[in-house]
Coordinates of C-alpha atoms and ligand atoms in Angstrom, one line a residue:
X29 CA 136.0 52.2 55.9
X30 CA 132.2 52.8 55.9
X31 CA 130.8 55.2 57.9
X32 CA 127.2 55.2 59.1
X33 CA 126.3 58.7 61.3
X34 CA 125.9 60.7 58.3
X35 CA 122.1 62.3 59.8
X36 CA 121.5 65.6 59.6
X37 CA 118.1 65.3 61.3
X38 CA 116.3 62.9 63.5
X39 CA 113.8 62.7 60.7
X40 CA 116.8 61.4 58.6
X41 CA 117.6 58.5 61.8
X42 CA 114.2 57.3 61.5
X43 CA 113.8 56.8 58.1
X44 CA 117.3 55.0 58.2
X45 CA 115.6 52.9 60.5
X46 CA 113.0 52.0 58.6
X47 CA 115.1 51.2 55.7
X48 CA 117.4 49.1 57.9
X49 CA 113.6 47.2 59.4
X50 CA 114.8 48.4 63.0
X51 CA 112.3 49.2 65.7
X52 CA 113.9 52.0 67.3
X53 CA 111.2 55.1 67.8
X54 CA 112.3 58.1 69.3
X55 CA 110.5 60.8 70.9
X56 CA 110.9 65.1 71.1
X57 CA 108.9 64.9 75.1
X58 CA 112.0 64.0 77.2
X59 CA 109.8 64.4 79.9
X60 CA 110.1 60.7 80.8
X61 CA 114.0 61.2 81.7
X62 CA 112.8 62.8 84.2
X63 CA 110.5 60.5 86.0
X64 CA 111.8 59.0 89.8
X65 CA 112.3 55.8 90.2
X66 CA 112.5 53.0 93.5
X67 CA 114.4 50.7 93.2
X68 CA 114.4 48.7 96.9
X69 CA 114.3 51.1 99.6
X70 CA 116.2 53.3 97.5
X71 CA 114.3 56.9 95.8
X72 CA 116.5 57.9 92.9
X73 CA 115.3 61.4 91.3
X74 CA 114.9 60.8 87.6
X75 CA 115.7 57.9 85.0
X76 CA 119.7 58.7 83.8
X77 CA 121.5 56.5 84.9
X78 CA 125.7 56.8 84.6
X79 CA 126.8 53.6 83.3
X80 CA 130.1 52.0 84.7
X81 CA 133.0 53.2 83.1
X82 CA 136.3 52.5 84.2
X83 CA 139.6 54.9 84.3
X84 CA 142.3 53.0 84.6
X85 CA 143.7 55.6 86.8
X86 CA 144.3 54.1 90.4
X87 CA 147.2 53.5 92.3
X88 CA 148.7 50.4 91.5
X89 CA 147.6 49.2 94.9
X90 CA 144.1 49.9 94.0
X91 CA 143.2 52.8 95.9
X92 CA 141.3 56.1 93.6
X93 CA 143.5 58.9 92.5
X94 CA 143.4 62.3 91.5
X95 CA 142.1 61.8 88.3
X96 CA 139.2 58.6 89.6
X97 CA 137.6 61.6 92.1
X98 CA 138.0 63.8 89.2
X99 CA 135.5 61.7 87.2
X100 CA 132.7 60.7 89.7
X101 CA 132.7 64.7 90.8
X102 CA 132.1 65.3 87.8
X103 CA 130.1 62.5 87.1
X104 CA 128.5 64.3 90.6
X105 CA 127.5 67.3 89.2
X106 CA 126.1 66.0 86.1
X107 CA 122.8 65.8 87.2
X108 CA 122.4 61.1 86.2
X109 CA 120.5 60.1 89.8
X110 CA 121.9 56.7 89.1
X111 CA 125.7 56.9 88.8
X112 CA 127.0 52.6 88.2
X113 CA 130.9 52.8 89.9
X114 CA 133.2 50.9 88.4
X115 CA 134.5 47.7 88.0
X116 CA 136.6 47.5 91.4
X117 CA 138.4 44.2 91.9
X118 CA 137.3 42.1 95.0
X119 CA 141.0 40.3 95.4
X120 CA 144.2 41.6 93.6
X121 CA 144.8 38.7 91.5
X122 CA 141.0 39.6 89.7
X123 CA 141.8 42.6 88.4
X124 CA 142.2 43.3 84.8
X125 CA 145.3 46.0 84.8
X126 CA 147.1 47.3 87.5
X127 CA 145.7 50.5 87.6
X128 CA 141.9 49.3 88.3
X129 CA 140.3 50.1 91.8
X130 CA 140.7 46.9 94.4
X131 CA 138.3 47.0 97.9
X132 CA 139.9 45.8 101.1
X133 CA 140.5 48.4 104.3
X134 CA 143.1 50.0 103.5
X135 CA 141.2 50.8 100.3
X136 CA 138.4 52.1 101.1
X137 CA 138.7 55.0 102.8
X138 CA 140.0 56.5 99.9
X139 CA 136.3 54.6 97.7
X140 CA 134.5 56.4 100.9
X141 CA 136.3 60.0 99.5
X142 CA 134.5 59.0 95.9
X143 CA 131.6 58.7 97.8
X144 CA 131.9 62.1 99.5
X145 CA 133.3 64.4 96.9
X146 CA 130.5 62.6 94.3
X147 CA 127.2 63.4 96.2
X148 CA 128.6 66.8 97.1
X149 CA 129.3 68.3 93.9
X150 CA 126.0 66.5 93.4
X151 CA 124.8 68.5 96.1
X152 CA 126.6 71.8 94.9
X153 CA 125.1 71.7 91.4
X154 CA 121.4 70.7 92.5
X155 CA 121.3 71.3 95.8
X156 CA 119.8 68.2 97.2
X157 CA 121.3 64.4 96.8
X158 CA 118.6 62.6 98.9
X159 CA 117.4 60.9 95.5
X160 CA 120.6 60.3 94.2
X161 CA 122.3 56.7 94.3
X162 CA 125.3 55.9 93.8
X163 CA 126.8 52.0 93.8
X164 CA 130.1 49.9 93.2
X165 CA 131.2 47.1 90.6
X166 CA 132.3 44.2 92.6
X167 CA 134.1 42.0 90.0
X168 CA 137.0 39.4 89.3
X169 CA 137.9 39.6 85.9
X170 CA 138.3 36.5 85.7
X171 CA 140.4 35.3 81.9
X172 CA 140.8 39.1 81.8
X173 CA 143.1 38.9 84.9
X174 CA 146.1 41.4 84.1
X175 CA 148.5 39.0 86.3
X176 CA 147.1 36.0 84.2
X177 CA 144.2 34.9 83.0
X178 CA 142.2 32.6 85.6
X179 CA 139.5 30.2 83.6
X180 CA 137.1 28.8 84.8
X181 CA 136.1 26.4 81.5
X182 CA 137.7 25.8 78.4
X183 CA 136.7 28.2 75.5
X184 CA 137.5 26.6 72.3
X185 CA 136.8 29.8 70.7
X186 CA 138.1 32.4 73.4
X187 CA 141.2 30.4 74.5
X188 CA 143.6 30.4 71.5
X189 CA 142.8 33.9 71.5
X190 CA 144.2 34.2 75.1
X191 CA 148.5 34.6 75.0
X192 CA 149.9 33.4 78.5
X193 CA 153.5 33.2 77.9
X194 CA 154.4 36.9 75.8
X195 CA 157.9 36.1 75.0
X196 CA 156.8 32.9 73.2
X197 CA 153.5 34.1 72.0
X198 CA 151.7 30.5 73.6
X199 CA 148.4 30.8 74.3
X200 CA 145.4 29.0 76.8
X201 CA 145.8 24.9 75.2
X202 CA 144.5 22.2 77.7
X203 CA 147.3 22.3 80.1
X204 CA 145.8 25.2 81.1
X205 CA 144.7 25.0 84.4
X206 CA 141.1 26.1 84.9
X207 CA 140.0 27.3 88.4
X208 CA 138.6 24.8 90.4
X209 CA 136.0 24.4 93.2
X210 CA 137.5 25.2 96.1
X211 CA 138.8 28.3 94.2
X212 CA 135.4 29.6 93.5
X213 CA 134.2 28.3 96.9
X214 CA 136.1 30.7 98.8
X215 CA 135.5 33.8 96.8
X216 CA 131.8 34.1 98.3
X217 CA 133.4 35.6 101.8
X218 CA 135.3 37.6 99.9
X219 CA 132.6 39.0 98.2
X220 CA 131.1 39.4 100.8
X221 CA 133.7 41.1 102.9
X222 CA 133.9 43.8 99.6
X223 CA 130.0 44.2 100.0
X224 CA 130.9 45.0 104.2
X225 CA 132.9 47.2 103.0
X226 CA 131.5 49.2 100.4
X227 CA 128.3 50.3 102.3
X228 CA 130.4 51.6 104.8
X229 CA 132.1 54.0 102.4
X230 CA 128.3 54.7 101.6
X231 CA 127.3 53.3 98.6
X232 CA 124.0 52.6 97.8
X233 CA 124.7 49.6 96.9
X234 CA 126.6 46.4 94.8
X235 CA 126.5 45.1 91.6
X236 CA 127.3 41.7 91.6
X237 CA 129.3 41.9 87.7
X238 CA 128.5 39.1 85.6
X239 CA 129.5 40.7 82.5
X240 CA 131.5 41.1 79.5
X241 CA 132.7 37.6 80.4
X242 CA 134.4 38.3 83.4
X243 CA 134.5 35.5 85.7
X244 CA 130.5 35.0 87.0
X245 CA 129.5 36.1 83.0
X246 CA 132.1 33.1 81.8
X247 CA 130.3 30.5 84.5
X248 CA 126.8 31.3 83.1
X249 CA 128.0 30.1 79.4
X250 CA 130.1 27.3 81.5
X251 CA 128.1 24.5 79.8
X252 CA 130.9 22.0 80.0
X253 CA 132.2 22.9 82.7
X254 CA 132.1 19.5 85.5
X255 CA 131.2 19.8 89.1
X256 CA 129.0 22.1 91.2
X257 CA 129.5 25.1 89.0
X258 CA 129.2 24.0 85.5
X259 CA 127.5 22.0 83.6
X260 CA 123.2 22.4 84.1
X261 CA 122.0 25.7 84.6
X262 CA 121.5 25.5 87.8
X263 CA 125.0 25.2 88.2
X264 CA 126.3 27.7 86.2
X265 CA 124.4 30.4 88.2
X266 CA 125.9 28.7 91.2
X267 CA 128.3 31.2 92.2
X268 CA 126.6 34.0 91.7
X269 CA 123.7 33.1 93.8
X270 CA 125.9 31.9 97.0
X271 CA 127.6 35.2 97.0
X272 CA 123.9 37.1 96.0
X273 CA 122.2 35.1 99.5
X274 CA 125.4 35.6 101.4
X275 CA 125.6 39.6 100.6
X276 CA 121.3 39.6 101.0
X277 CA 121.9 37.9 104.8
X278 CA 124.8 39.7 105.9
X279 CA 124.6 43.1 104.5
X280 CA 120.3 43.4 105.4
X281 CA 120.1 46.9 104.4
X282 CA 122.2 47.4 100.8
X283 CA 121.1 47.0 98.0
X284 CA 122.0 44.0 95.6
X285 CA 122.8 44.5 91.7
X286 CA 123.7 43.2 89.4
X287 CA 125.3 43.8 85.5
X288 CA 124.7 41.0 83.6
X289 CA 125.3 39.8 80.3
X290 CA 122.4 39.0 78.4
X291 CA 123.2 37.7 74.4
X292 CA 127.1 36.4 75.1
X293 CA 127.1 36.4 70.9
X294 CA 130.3 34.6 69.4
X295 CA 134.6 36.6 69.2
X296 CA 134.8 37.6 66.2
X297 CA 138.5 38.4 64.4
X298 CA 139.7 41.7 62.9
X299 CA 141.6 40.0 60.3
X300 CA 143.1 43.5 58.6
X301 CA 143.4 47.4 58.6
X302 CA 140.3 48.9 57.8
X303 CA 138.4 45.4 57.4
X304 CA 135.3 45.2 59.0
X305 CA 135.4 41.8 61.8
X306 CA 134.9 38.3 60.6
X307 CA 133.0 35.9 62.7
X308 CA 135.6 33.2 64.2
X309 CA 135.5 29.9 62.5
X310 CA 132.4 28.0 65.0
X311 CA 130.4 24.8 64.9
X312 CA 127.1 24.0 65.6
X313 CA 126.9 23.6 69.0
X314 CA 127.9 26.5 70.2
X315 CA 128.2 25.5 74.1
X316 CA 130.3 28.3 75.0
X317 CA 128.0 31.1 75.5
X318 CA 125.1 32.4 77.2
X319 CA 121.8 34.0 76.0
X320 CA 122.9 32.8 72.8
X321 CA 121.4 30.0 70.2
X322 CA 124.1 27.6 70.4
X323 CA 123.3 26.1 66.0
X324 CA 123.4 30.0 65.6
X325 CA 125.7 32.2 67.6
X326 CA 124.8 35.0 65.8
X327 CA 120.9 35.1 67.7
X328 CA 120.1 35.9 71.3
X329 CA 117.7 33.4 72.7
X330 CA 116.5 34.8 76.1
X331 CA 115.3 32.0 77.5
X332 CA 117.9 31.1 80.4
X333 CA 119.3 35.1 80.9
X334 CA 114.8 35.6 82.1
X335 CA 114.5 32.9 83.7
X336 CA 117.9 34.0 85.9
X337 CA 116.7 37.4 86.6
X338 CA 113.7 36.2 87.2
X339 CA 115.2 34.2 90.2
X340 CA 117.2 37.1 90.9
X341 CA 114.9 38.8 91.6
X342 CA 113.5 35.8 94.1
X343 CA 117.0 36.0 96.1
X344 CA 116.3 39.7 96.6
X345 CA 118.5 41.4 93.3
X346 CA 116.9 45.2 93.8
X347 CA 118.5 46.5 89.3
X348 CA 119.6 44.9 86.6
X349 CA 122.3 46.6 84.4
X350 CA 121.7 44.7 80.6
X351 CA 124.1 43.9 78.6
X352 CA 125.7 42.2 76.2
X353 CA 129.5 40.9 74.4
X354 CA 133.1 40.5 75.8
X355 CA 135.1 44.7 74.8
X356 CA 138.3 42.1 73.8
X357 CA 136.9 39.2 71.2
X358 CA 132.7 41.9 70.1
X359 CA 133.2 45.0 70.4
X360 CA 130.3 45.8 68.5
X361 CA 127.7 44.4 70.3
X362 CA 128.8 46.0 73.5
X363 CA 129.6 49.4 72.0
X364 CA 127.9 49.8 69.0
X365 CA 130.8 52.2 67.1
X366 CA 131.9 54.6 64.2
X367 CA 135.4 54.4 64.2
X368 CA 137.0 51.4 66.0
X369 CA 139.7 51.0 68.6
X370 CA 143.3 49.8 67.7
X371 CA 142.4 46.7 68.5
X372 CA 139.1 46.5 66.5
X373 CA 138.1 45.7 63.4
X374 CA 135.6 47.6 61.6
X375 CA 132.1 46.8 62.5
X376 CA 130.8 44.1 60.5
X377 CA 127.2 46.2 60.5
X378 CA 125.4 48.9 60.4
X379 CA 125.7 50.5 64.3
X380 CA 122.2 50.8 64.6
X381 CA 121.3 47.4 64.1
X382 CA 123.8 47.2 67.5
X383 CA 122.1 50.1 68.9
X384 CA 118.5 48.0 68.4
X385 CA 119.4 44.9 69.7
X386 CA 120.4 46.0 73.1
X387 CA 116.5 47.9 73.4
X388 CA 115.1 44.9 71.5
X389 CA 116.8 42.7 74.0
X390 CA 116.4 45.0 77.6
X391 CA 112.5 46.0 76.0
X392 CA 111.6 41.7 75.7
X393 CA 113.1 40.7 79.4
X394 CA 111.6 44.8 80.4
X395 CA 108.0 43.6 79.6
X396 CA 108.6 40.4 81.4
X397 CA 109.0 42.6 84.2
X398 CA 107.8 45.4 84.8
X399 CA 108.3 45.4 88.1
X400 CA 112.3 44.7 87.8
X401 CA 114.3 48.3 87.4
X402 CA 116.1 47.0 84.8
X403 CA 119.1 50.4 82.9
X404 CA 120.1 49.3 79.1
X405 CA 123.4 50.0 77.8
X406 CA 124.5 50.6 74.2
X407 CA 123.0 54.2 74.1
X408 CA 126.0 56.6 73.7
X409 CA 126.3 55.5 69.3
X410 CA 123.3 57.9 69.1
X411 CA 124.7 60.9 69.3
X412 CA 122.7 63.8 70.3
X413 CA 119.4 61.5 69.3
X414 CA 120.5 60.0 72.5
X415 CA 117.8 61.4 75.3
X416 CA 115.4 60.8 72.5
X417 CA 115.5 56.9 72.3
X418 CA 116.0 57.3 75.8
X419 CA 112.6 59.1 76.5
X420 CA 110.9 56.6 73.8
X421 CA 111.9 53.6 76.0
X422 CA 111.3 54.4 79.1
X423 CA 107.8 56.0 77.7
X424 CA 106.9 52.6 76.2
X425 CA 107.7 51.0 79.1
X426 CA 111.1 48.8 76.9
X427 CA 112.7 50.0 80.3
X428 CA 113.2 51.3 83.3
X429 CA 116.7 53.5 83.7
X430 CA 118.8 55.2 80.8
X431 CA 122.7 54.1 80.3
X432 CA 125.1 56.0 79.1
X433 CA 128.8 54.7 78.7
X434 CA 131.3 57.0 76.8
X435 CA 128.7 60.0 76.8
X436 CA 130.0 59.8 79.9
X437 CA 133.2 61.1 79.7
X438 CA 132.9 63.2 76.6
X439 CA 129.6 65.0 78.9
X440 CA 129.0 64.0 82.3
X441 CA 126.5 67.0 82.5
X442 CA 124.4 65.2 79.9
X443 CA 121.0 65.5 82.5
X444 CA 121.9 68.9 84.0
X445 CA 122.2 70.2 79.9
X446 CA 118.9 68.4 79.1
X447 CA 117.2 69.5 81.9
X448 CA 118.4 73.3 81.6
X449 CA 117.8 73.9 78.4
X450 CA 115.9 70.9 76.3
X451 CA 119.2 70.2 74.3
X452 CA 122.4 69.1 74.7
X453 CA 125.9 71.3 73.8
X454 CA 126.8 69.5 70.3
X455 CA 130.5 70.4 70.2
X456 CA 131.2 67.9 73.0
X457 CA 128.6 65.1 72.2
X458 CA 130.4 61.6 72.2
X459 CA 131.2 60.7 68.0
X460 CA 132.1 57.3 69.3
X461 CA 136.2 58.0 67.9
X462 CA 137.3 55.4 70.3
X463 CA 139.8 57.8 71.7
X464 CA 138.6 56.2 75.2
X465 CA 138.9 52.9 74.3
X466 CA 142.2 52.7 72.6
X467 CA 143.1 54.8 75.7
X468 CA 142.4 52.0 77.9
X469 CA 144.0 48.7 75.8
X470 CA 147.7 51.3 75.9
X471 CA 150.5 49.8 78.8
X472 CA 152.8 51.3 77.2
X473 CA 154.0 53.7 80.0
X474 CA 155.6 53.3 83.7
X475 CA 152.8 52.5 85.2
X476 CA 151.9 49.0 82.8
X477 CA 148.7 51.4 82.1
X478 CA 147.4 54.5 81.2
X479 CA 144.4 56.4 82.6
X480 CA 141.4 56.2 80.0
X481 CA 138.8 58.9 79.3
X482 CA 137.9 61.8 76.2
X483 CA 141.0 63.8 74.6
X484 CA 138.3 65.5 72.2
X485 CA 136.5 66.5 74.2
X486 CA 138.3 67.3 78.0
X487 CA 141.0 68.0 76.3
X488 CA 142.6 70.2 79.0
X489 CA 143.3 67.1 81.0
X490 CA 143.4 64.1 78.2
X491 CA 144.6 65.0 75.0
X492 CA 148.4 65.5 77.3
X493 CA 147.8 61.8 77.7
X494 CA 146.7 60.6 74.2
X495 CA 149.7 61.8 73.2
X496 CA 151.5 60.1 75.2
X497 CA 149.7 57.2 74.4
X498 CA 149.2 56.6 71.1
X499 CA 153.5 56.6 70.6
X500 CA 153.0 53.3 70.3
Ligands
FMN7 C1 136.5 53.9 79.5 C2 135.3 52.4 78.8 C3 135.4 52.2 80.4 C4 134.1 50.9 80.2 N1 134.1 50.6 81.7 C5 133.7 50.0 82.4 C6 133.1 48.9 84.0 O1 134.5 49.3 84.5 N2 132.1 48.0 83.6 C7 131.3 48.3 82.7 O2 130.8 46.7 83.0 N3 131.4 48.1 81.1 C8 132.2 48.7 81.2 N4 132.2 49.9 80.3 C9 131.3 49.6 79.3 C10 130.6 50.3 78.9 O3 129.6 50.6 81.1 C11 128.9 50.9 78.4 O4 128.4 49.3 78.3 C12 129.3 50.6 76.6 O5 130.7 51.9 76.5 C13 128.6 51.0 75.8 O6 127.9 51.9 76.3 P1 128.1 53.0 75.8 O7 126.9 53.1 74.0 O8 127.2 54.3 76.5 O9 129.0 53.4 75.8 C14 133.0 50.3 79.2 C15 133.6 50.9 78.8 C16 135.2 52.0 78.3 C17 134.3 52.3 76.5

């Protein structure tokens, strides 16, 4: 079990980056993090974003619960001005776990409370919330829907990994039905209804989620799906285009954003305790991955993602959050880690390579779309040097917003700390121990899902939950 993060200074980290031939950049001047940004009609007061971080702590019928409100109060009080609300399902069958948020008429008053409490906490902490933007991620979990997988095409690598019958261990095979075109078409009004409700609740923007191989992300890769939603690039982007166009026309005052994969890569497998992940077997051409070279699926190909970002900008999408990988199958790509969660392998690459991949691909796209605000991901691995990198990336126009995922659970007030003291409280810096992911993957309580948070650094609340979760 190799460990990598042994840096005692920024200079040591920079030296390692150079040894690895990476283009990680750092700056001691963190001023760029506090630049305000115009996002469509919204003025966002700084360049710090809290990434969507599901707490898996809603009620069984999809309402937020006490821990959910608490999380958004902490995010609000933390000083970051772009708060990207978590995955919220647009229809019940699309939830990824039994405690995922669901948006409908019944849950809307409670989603409104999230916005209200988040804004209030922000005002109490920093004075004004005029320049705070809060969004909601609208999702359909597709093949990762917890009641049953809802798949858009036959993926020769992912299908055999997904169990559809726990008693027999049967996985998705050729007899498993694909979602039909009618079902997909009928999702458009559901997304529009969700957007209308989100707008009524006071969210400033909605995210039409196209990342991490949930449904709209899977469709981008559906090269082998027949019919109007598969095959050509135009067809693979059809459903997202119909959703974005309908929301823009029916809820014109709402800002539309998207979190999108720009590189799927191919699934990795966990072969033995303590072993590095290994790529699953593949054959060229790989026709089941988006943003990925067909002849070499370890390498990104941004041609299609760049084209689609340009098209979405024309449709009025005002903000794009760049991500990659798959949290169930390509963990090191989505979130470079030091310690793997229990369902994952040890990292097959130096985690700095993963961080560099995030920054490089986002940087190439930001260069191509200099006017479009992009949010970067994959920062938490850099621990106390996260914001030196973020400031350099903004300075060099490689990104507009620095997005903070796991570290926002251990230290939701990173923006205030930086603003007030110029540095972070080292005792609460996320060390990528992966407890949060381990909790997300723990399902053996009466609700079928444990809440996810940060046991080491948000101890009082999450350590007792972790004590229960780790029993299995
Ligand atoms: C507990 C947990 C919950 C997450 N929830 C979401 C989510 O709701 N939507 C989403 O797009 N990504 C989600 N992610 C991914 C993060 O937003 C982020 O992309 C990832 O952790 C990498 O960023 P980081 O290195 O800053 O952590 C989640 C990750 C974790 C660990």
